[in-house]
GROMACS .gro file of C-alpha atoms in nm:
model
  281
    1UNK     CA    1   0.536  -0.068  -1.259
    2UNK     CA    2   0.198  -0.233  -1.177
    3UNK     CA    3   0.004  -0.418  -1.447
    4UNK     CA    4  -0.390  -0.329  -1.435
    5UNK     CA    5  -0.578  -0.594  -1.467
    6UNK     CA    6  -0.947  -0.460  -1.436
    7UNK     CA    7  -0.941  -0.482  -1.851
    8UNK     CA    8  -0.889  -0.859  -1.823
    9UNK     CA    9  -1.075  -0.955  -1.536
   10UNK     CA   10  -1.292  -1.250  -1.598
   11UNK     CA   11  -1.369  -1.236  -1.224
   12UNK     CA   12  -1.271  -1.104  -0.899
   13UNK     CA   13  -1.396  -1.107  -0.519
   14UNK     CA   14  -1.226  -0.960  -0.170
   15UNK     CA   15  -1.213  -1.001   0.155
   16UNK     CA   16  -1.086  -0.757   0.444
   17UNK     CA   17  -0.705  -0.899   0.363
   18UNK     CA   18  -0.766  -1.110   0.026
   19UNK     CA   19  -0.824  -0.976  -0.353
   20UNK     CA   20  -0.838  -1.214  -0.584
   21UNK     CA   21  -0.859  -1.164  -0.988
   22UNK     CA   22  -0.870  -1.381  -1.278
   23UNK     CA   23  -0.769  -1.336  -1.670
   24UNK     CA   24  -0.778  -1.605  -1.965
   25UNK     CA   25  -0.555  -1.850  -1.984
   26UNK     CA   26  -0.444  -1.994  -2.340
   27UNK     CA   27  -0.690  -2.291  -2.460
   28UNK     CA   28  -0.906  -2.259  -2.191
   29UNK     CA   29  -0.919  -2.220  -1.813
   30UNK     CA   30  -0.813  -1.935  -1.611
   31UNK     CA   31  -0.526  -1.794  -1.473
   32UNK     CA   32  -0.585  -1.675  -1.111
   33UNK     CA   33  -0.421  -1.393  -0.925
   34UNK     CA   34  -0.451  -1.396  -0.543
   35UNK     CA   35  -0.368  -1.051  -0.393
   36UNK     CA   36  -0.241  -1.043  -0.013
   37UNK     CA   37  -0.362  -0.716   0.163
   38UNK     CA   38  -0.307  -0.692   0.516
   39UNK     CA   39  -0.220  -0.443   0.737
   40UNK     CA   40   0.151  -0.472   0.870
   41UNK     CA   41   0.318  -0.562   0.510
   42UNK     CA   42   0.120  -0.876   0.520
   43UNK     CA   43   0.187  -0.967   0.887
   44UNK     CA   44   0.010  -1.326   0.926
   45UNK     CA   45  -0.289  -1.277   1.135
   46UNK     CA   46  -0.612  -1.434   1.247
   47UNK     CA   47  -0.758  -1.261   0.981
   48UNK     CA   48  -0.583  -1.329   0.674
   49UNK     CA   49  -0.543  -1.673   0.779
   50UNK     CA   50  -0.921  -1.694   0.760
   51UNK     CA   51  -0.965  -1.519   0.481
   52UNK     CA   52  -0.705  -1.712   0.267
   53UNK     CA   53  -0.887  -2.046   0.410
   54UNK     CA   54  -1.213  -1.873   0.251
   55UNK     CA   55  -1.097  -1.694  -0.099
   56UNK     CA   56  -0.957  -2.089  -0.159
   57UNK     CA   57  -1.264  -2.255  -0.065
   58UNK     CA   58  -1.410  -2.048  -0.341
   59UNK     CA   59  -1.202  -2.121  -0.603
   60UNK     CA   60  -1.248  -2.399  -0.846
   61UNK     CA   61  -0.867  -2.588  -0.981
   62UNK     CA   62  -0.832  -2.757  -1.304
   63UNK     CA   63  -0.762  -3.161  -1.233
   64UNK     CA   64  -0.764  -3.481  -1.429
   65UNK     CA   65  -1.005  -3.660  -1.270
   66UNK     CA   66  -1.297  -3.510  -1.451
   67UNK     CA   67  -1.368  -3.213  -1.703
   68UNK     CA   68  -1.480  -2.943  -1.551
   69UNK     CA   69  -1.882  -2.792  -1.574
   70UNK     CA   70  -1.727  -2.466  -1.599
   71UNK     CA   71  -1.383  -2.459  -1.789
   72UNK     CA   72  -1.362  -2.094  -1.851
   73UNK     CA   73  -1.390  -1.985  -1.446
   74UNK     CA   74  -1.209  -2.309  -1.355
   75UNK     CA   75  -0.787  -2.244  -1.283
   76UNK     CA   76  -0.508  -2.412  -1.415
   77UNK     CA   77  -0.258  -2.168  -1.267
   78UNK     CA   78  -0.250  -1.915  -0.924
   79UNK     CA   79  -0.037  -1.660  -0.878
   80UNK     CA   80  -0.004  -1.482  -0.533
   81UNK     CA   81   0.180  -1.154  -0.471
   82UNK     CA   82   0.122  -0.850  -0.253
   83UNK     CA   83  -0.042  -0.515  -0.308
   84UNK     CA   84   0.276  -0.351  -0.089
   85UNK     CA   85   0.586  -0.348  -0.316
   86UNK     CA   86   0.782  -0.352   0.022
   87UNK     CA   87   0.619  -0.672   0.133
   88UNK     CA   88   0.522  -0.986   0.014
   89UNK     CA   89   0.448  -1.117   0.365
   90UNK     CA   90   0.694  -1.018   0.701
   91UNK     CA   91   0.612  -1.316   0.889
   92UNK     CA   92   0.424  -1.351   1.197
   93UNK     CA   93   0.172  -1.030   1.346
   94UNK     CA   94   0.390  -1.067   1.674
   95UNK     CA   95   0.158  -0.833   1.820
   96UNK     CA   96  -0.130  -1.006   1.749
   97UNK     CA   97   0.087  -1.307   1.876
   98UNK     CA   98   0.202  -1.169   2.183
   99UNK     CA   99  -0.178  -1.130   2.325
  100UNK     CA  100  -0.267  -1.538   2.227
  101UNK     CA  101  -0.286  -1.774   2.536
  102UNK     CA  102  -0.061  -2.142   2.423
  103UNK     CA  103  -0.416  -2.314   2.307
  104UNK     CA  104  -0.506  -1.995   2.067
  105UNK     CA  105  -0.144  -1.999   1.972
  106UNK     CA  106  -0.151  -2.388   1.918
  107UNK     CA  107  -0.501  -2.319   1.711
  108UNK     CA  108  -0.326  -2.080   1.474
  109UNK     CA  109  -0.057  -2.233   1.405
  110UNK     CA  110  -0.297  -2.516   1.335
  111UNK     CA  111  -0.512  -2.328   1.066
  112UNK     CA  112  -0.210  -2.180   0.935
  113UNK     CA  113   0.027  -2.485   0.820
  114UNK     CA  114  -0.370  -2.587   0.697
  115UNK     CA  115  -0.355  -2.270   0.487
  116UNK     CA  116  -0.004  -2.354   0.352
  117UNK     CA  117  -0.103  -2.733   0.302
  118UNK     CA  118  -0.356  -2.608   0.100
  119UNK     CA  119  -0.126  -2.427  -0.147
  120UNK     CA  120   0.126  -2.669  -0.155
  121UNK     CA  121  -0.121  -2.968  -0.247
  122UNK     CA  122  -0.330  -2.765  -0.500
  123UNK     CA  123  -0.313  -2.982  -0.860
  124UNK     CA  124  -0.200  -2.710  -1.035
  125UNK     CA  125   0.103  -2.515  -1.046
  126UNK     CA  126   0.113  -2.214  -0.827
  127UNK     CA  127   0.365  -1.913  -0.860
  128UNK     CA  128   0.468  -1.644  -0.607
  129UNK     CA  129   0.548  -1.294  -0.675
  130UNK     CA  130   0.831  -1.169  -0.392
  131UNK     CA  131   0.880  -0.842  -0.394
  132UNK     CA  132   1.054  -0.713  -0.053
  133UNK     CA  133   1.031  -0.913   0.214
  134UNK     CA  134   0.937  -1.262   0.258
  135UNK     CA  135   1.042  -1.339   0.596
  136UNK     CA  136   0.927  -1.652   0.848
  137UNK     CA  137   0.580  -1.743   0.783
  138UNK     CA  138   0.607  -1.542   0.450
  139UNK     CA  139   0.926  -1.760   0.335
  140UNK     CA  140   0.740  -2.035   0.424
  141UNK     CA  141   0.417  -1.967   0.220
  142UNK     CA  142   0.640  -1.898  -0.071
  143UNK     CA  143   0.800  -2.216  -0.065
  144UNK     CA  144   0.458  -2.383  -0.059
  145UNK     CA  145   0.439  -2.268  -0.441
  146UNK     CA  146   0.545  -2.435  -0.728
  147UNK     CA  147   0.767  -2.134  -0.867
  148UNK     CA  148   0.910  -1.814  -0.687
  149UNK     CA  149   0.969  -1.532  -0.925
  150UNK     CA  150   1.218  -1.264  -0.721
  151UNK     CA  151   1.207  -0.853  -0.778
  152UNK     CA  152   1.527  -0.719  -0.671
  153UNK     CA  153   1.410  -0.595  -0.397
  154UNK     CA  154   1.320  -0.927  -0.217
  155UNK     CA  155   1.493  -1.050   0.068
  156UNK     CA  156   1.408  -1.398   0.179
  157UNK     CA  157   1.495  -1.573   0.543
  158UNK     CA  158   1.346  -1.806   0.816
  159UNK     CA  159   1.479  -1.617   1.098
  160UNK     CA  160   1.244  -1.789   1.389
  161UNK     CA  161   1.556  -1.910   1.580
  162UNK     CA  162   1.659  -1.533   1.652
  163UNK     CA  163   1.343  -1.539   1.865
  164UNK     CA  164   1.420  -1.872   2.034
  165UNK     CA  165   1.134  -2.065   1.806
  166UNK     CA  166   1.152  -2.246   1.458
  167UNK     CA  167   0.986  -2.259   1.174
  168UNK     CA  168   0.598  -2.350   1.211
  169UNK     CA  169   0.438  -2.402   0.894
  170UNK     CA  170   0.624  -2.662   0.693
  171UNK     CA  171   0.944  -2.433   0.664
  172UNK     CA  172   1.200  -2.694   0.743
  173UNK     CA  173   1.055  -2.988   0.558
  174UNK     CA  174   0.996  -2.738   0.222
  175UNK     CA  175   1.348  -2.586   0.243
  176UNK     CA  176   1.500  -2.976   0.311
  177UNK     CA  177   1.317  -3.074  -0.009
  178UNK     CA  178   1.425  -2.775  -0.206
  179UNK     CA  179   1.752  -2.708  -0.109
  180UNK     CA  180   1.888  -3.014   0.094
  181UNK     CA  181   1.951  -3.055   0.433
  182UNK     CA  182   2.296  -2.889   0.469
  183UNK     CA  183   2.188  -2.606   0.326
  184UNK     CA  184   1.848  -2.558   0.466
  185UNK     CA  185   1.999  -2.620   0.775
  186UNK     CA  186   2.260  -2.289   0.713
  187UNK     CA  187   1.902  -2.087   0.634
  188UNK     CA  188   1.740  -2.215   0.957
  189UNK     CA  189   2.053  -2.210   1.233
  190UNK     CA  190   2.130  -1.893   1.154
  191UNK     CA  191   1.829  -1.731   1.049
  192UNK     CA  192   2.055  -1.492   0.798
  193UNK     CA  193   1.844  -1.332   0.516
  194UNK     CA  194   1.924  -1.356   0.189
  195UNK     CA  195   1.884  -1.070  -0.111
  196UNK     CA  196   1.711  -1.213  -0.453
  197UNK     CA  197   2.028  -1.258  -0.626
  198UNK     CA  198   2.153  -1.536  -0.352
  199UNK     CA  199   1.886  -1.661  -0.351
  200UNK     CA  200   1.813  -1.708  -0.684
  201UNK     CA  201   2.226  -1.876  -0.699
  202UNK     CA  202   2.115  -2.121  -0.448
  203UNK     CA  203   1.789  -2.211  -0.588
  204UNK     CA  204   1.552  -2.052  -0.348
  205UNK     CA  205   1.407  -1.836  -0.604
  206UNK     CA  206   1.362  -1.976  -0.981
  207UNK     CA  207   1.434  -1.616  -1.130
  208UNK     CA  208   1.479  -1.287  -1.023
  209UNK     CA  209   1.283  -0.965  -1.274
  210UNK     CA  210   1.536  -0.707  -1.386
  211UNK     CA  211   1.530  -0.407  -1.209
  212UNK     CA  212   1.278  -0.201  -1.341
  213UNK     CA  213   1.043  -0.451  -1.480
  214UNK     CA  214   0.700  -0.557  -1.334
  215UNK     CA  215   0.761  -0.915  -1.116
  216UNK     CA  216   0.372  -0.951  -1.189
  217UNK     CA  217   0.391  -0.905  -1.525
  218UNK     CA  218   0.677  -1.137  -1.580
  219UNK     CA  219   0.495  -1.378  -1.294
  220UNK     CA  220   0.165  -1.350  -1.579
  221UNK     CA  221   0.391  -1.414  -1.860
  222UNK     CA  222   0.533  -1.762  -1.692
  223UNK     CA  223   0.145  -1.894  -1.584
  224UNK     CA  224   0.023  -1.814  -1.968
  225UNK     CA  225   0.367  -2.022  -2.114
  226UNK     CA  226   0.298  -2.301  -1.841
  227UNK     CA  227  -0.100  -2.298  -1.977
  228UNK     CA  228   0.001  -2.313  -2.383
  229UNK     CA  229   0.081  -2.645  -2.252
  230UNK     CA  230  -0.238  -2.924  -2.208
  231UNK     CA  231  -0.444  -2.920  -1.894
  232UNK     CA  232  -0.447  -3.252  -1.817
  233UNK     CA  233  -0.065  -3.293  -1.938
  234UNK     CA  234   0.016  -2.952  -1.676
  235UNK     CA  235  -0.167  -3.124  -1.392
  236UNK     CA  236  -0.003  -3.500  -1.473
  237UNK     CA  237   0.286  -3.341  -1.533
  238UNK     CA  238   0.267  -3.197  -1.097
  239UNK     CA  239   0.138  -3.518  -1.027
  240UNK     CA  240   0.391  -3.742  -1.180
  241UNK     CA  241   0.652  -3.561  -0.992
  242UNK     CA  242   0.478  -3.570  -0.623
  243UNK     CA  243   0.368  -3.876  -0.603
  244UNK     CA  244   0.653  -4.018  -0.806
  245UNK     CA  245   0.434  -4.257  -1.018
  246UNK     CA  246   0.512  -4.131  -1.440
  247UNK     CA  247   0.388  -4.449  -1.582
  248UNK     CA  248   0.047  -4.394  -1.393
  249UNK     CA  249   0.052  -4.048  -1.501
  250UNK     CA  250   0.157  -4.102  -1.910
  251UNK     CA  251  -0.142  -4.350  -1.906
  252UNK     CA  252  -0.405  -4.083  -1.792
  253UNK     CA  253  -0.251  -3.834  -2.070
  254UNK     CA  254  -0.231  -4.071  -2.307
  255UNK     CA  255  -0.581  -4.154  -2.313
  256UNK     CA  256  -0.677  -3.817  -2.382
  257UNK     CA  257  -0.845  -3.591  -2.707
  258UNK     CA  258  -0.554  -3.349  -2.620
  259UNK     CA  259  -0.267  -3.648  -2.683
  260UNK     CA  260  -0.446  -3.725  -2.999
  261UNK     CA  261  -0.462  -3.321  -3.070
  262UNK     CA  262  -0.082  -3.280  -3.077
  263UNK     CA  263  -0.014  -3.585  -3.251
  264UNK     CA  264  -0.237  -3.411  -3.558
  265UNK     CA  265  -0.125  -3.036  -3.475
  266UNK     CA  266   0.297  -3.172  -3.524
  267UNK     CA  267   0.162  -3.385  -3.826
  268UNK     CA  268  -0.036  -3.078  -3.991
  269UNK     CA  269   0.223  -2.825  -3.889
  270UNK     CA  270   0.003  -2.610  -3.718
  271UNK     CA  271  -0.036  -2.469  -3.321
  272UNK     CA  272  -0.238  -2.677  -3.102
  273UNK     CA  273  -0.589  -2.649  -2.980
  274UNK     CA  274  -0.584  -2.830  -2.632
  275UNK     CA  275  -0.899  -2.905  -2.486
  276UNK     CA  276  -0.830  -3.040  -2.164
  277UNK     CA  277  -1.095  -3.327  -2.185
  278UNK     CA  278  -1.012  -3.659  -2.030
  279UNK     CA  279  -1.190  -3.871  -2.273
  280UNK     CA  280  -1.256  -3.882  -2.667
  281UNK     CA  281  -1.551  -3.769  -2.822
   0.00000   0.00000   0.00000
């Protein structure tokens, strides 16, 4: 079962391929929701390359470098999933593929590891929803999130090599970092696809839904824990762990109303009321 979210909306916009939705987030911020919706189970097109490129563009992510003008349109999580239970995104539109000279194949392949760079470097987390498949270029803009929530139903795999290609938009490097070599290397040679339950064992997925229950739902449930959490301490938090630098990030928290705000909330015994400002009042 689907959750609607029309009641919560706080805003939402489309494109031919792209919904996109937002709700409240706890605090203050937003927590976005980033619908995939094209044709062919999500097959990876010109289209909703271009419109992914432009829903992004739109959207405005909670950082630390300075409070935002807007704080209750402004994101501090993004969670993308698929209007087709079978599909979270099959990969490549071969078809569309098959009719692309090498320089228009060599330009969207270009815009497309841009469109999964994107993700991947966005200063906030980012959760995926995979229900069905999430095959090739779908696997691959999966692992570009932060956190992969798994219905039963999903069935993950990089299976490029079967078609005498690899992996194209950051696949290999992604899996390397979040599996090891060794075992990326088993996913990639030979291209086998794995159900939700493997791949939650190996650590491909972070959890898999129980049957029956909404992945979305649970997916909205994660985002809202992750955002009872500070802004700036979420975003530091991402930060400290890319660019491997802590002390540089504890220094920015530390300086902030919301460090002094816990402090008083665990004195006073009482829940906190994070901010997300960057300097006291």
């Amino acid at each position: 079962m689907r959750p609607t979210l029309r009641l919560w909306s706080l805003a939402s916009t489309a494109t031919s391929t792209v919904k996109f939705h937002s709700i409240p987030a706890p605090h203050t911020g937003a927590i976005g929701i980033l619908t995939l919706a094209a044709p062919y189970k999500n097959a990876l097109s010109l289209s909703i390359v271009s419109d992914l490129h432009a829903t992004l563009s739109t959207l405005k992510f909670w950082t630390s470098g300075a409070y935002p003008t807007d704080p209750s349109s402004t994101l501090r999580t993004l969670i993308i999933n698929s209007d087709d239970p079978s599909a979270f995104c099959a990969g490549a539109n071969l078809k569309e593929r098959i009719t692309f000279t090498d320089d228009q194949t060599a330009a969207f392949l270009k815009d497309l590891r841009g469109v999964v760079d994107r993700i991947d470097n966005l200063p906030i987390p980012t959760i995926a929803v995979i229900e069905g498949a999430a095959l090739g270029g779908g696997c691959e803009l999966a692992l570009a999130t932060t956190l992969r929530l798994a219905s039963p139903s999903a069935l993950l795999g990089l299976p490029e090599t079967r078609l005498g290609i690899i992996p194209g938009a950051g696949g290999t490097l992604r899996l390397k970092r979040l599996l090891g070599e060794s075992r990326a290397l088993d996913l990639i040679l030979t291209g086998r696809k794995l159900k939700a339950e493997e791949a939650e064992k190996i650590g491909l997925v972070n959890r898999v839904v129980p049957e029956g229950e909404s992945a979305l739902s649970a997916a909205i449930e994660v985002a809202k824990e992750i955002c009872r959490g500070g802004p700036v301490a979420t975003v530091e938090a991402i930060r400290a762990v890319r660019e491997e630098d802590e002390p540089g990030a504890y220094e920015r928290v530390r300086r902030t109303p919301d460090r002094d705000e816990g402090l008083a909330a665990f004195k006073e015994k009482r829940g906190m009321k994070f901010s997300g400002k960057i300097a006291r009042d």
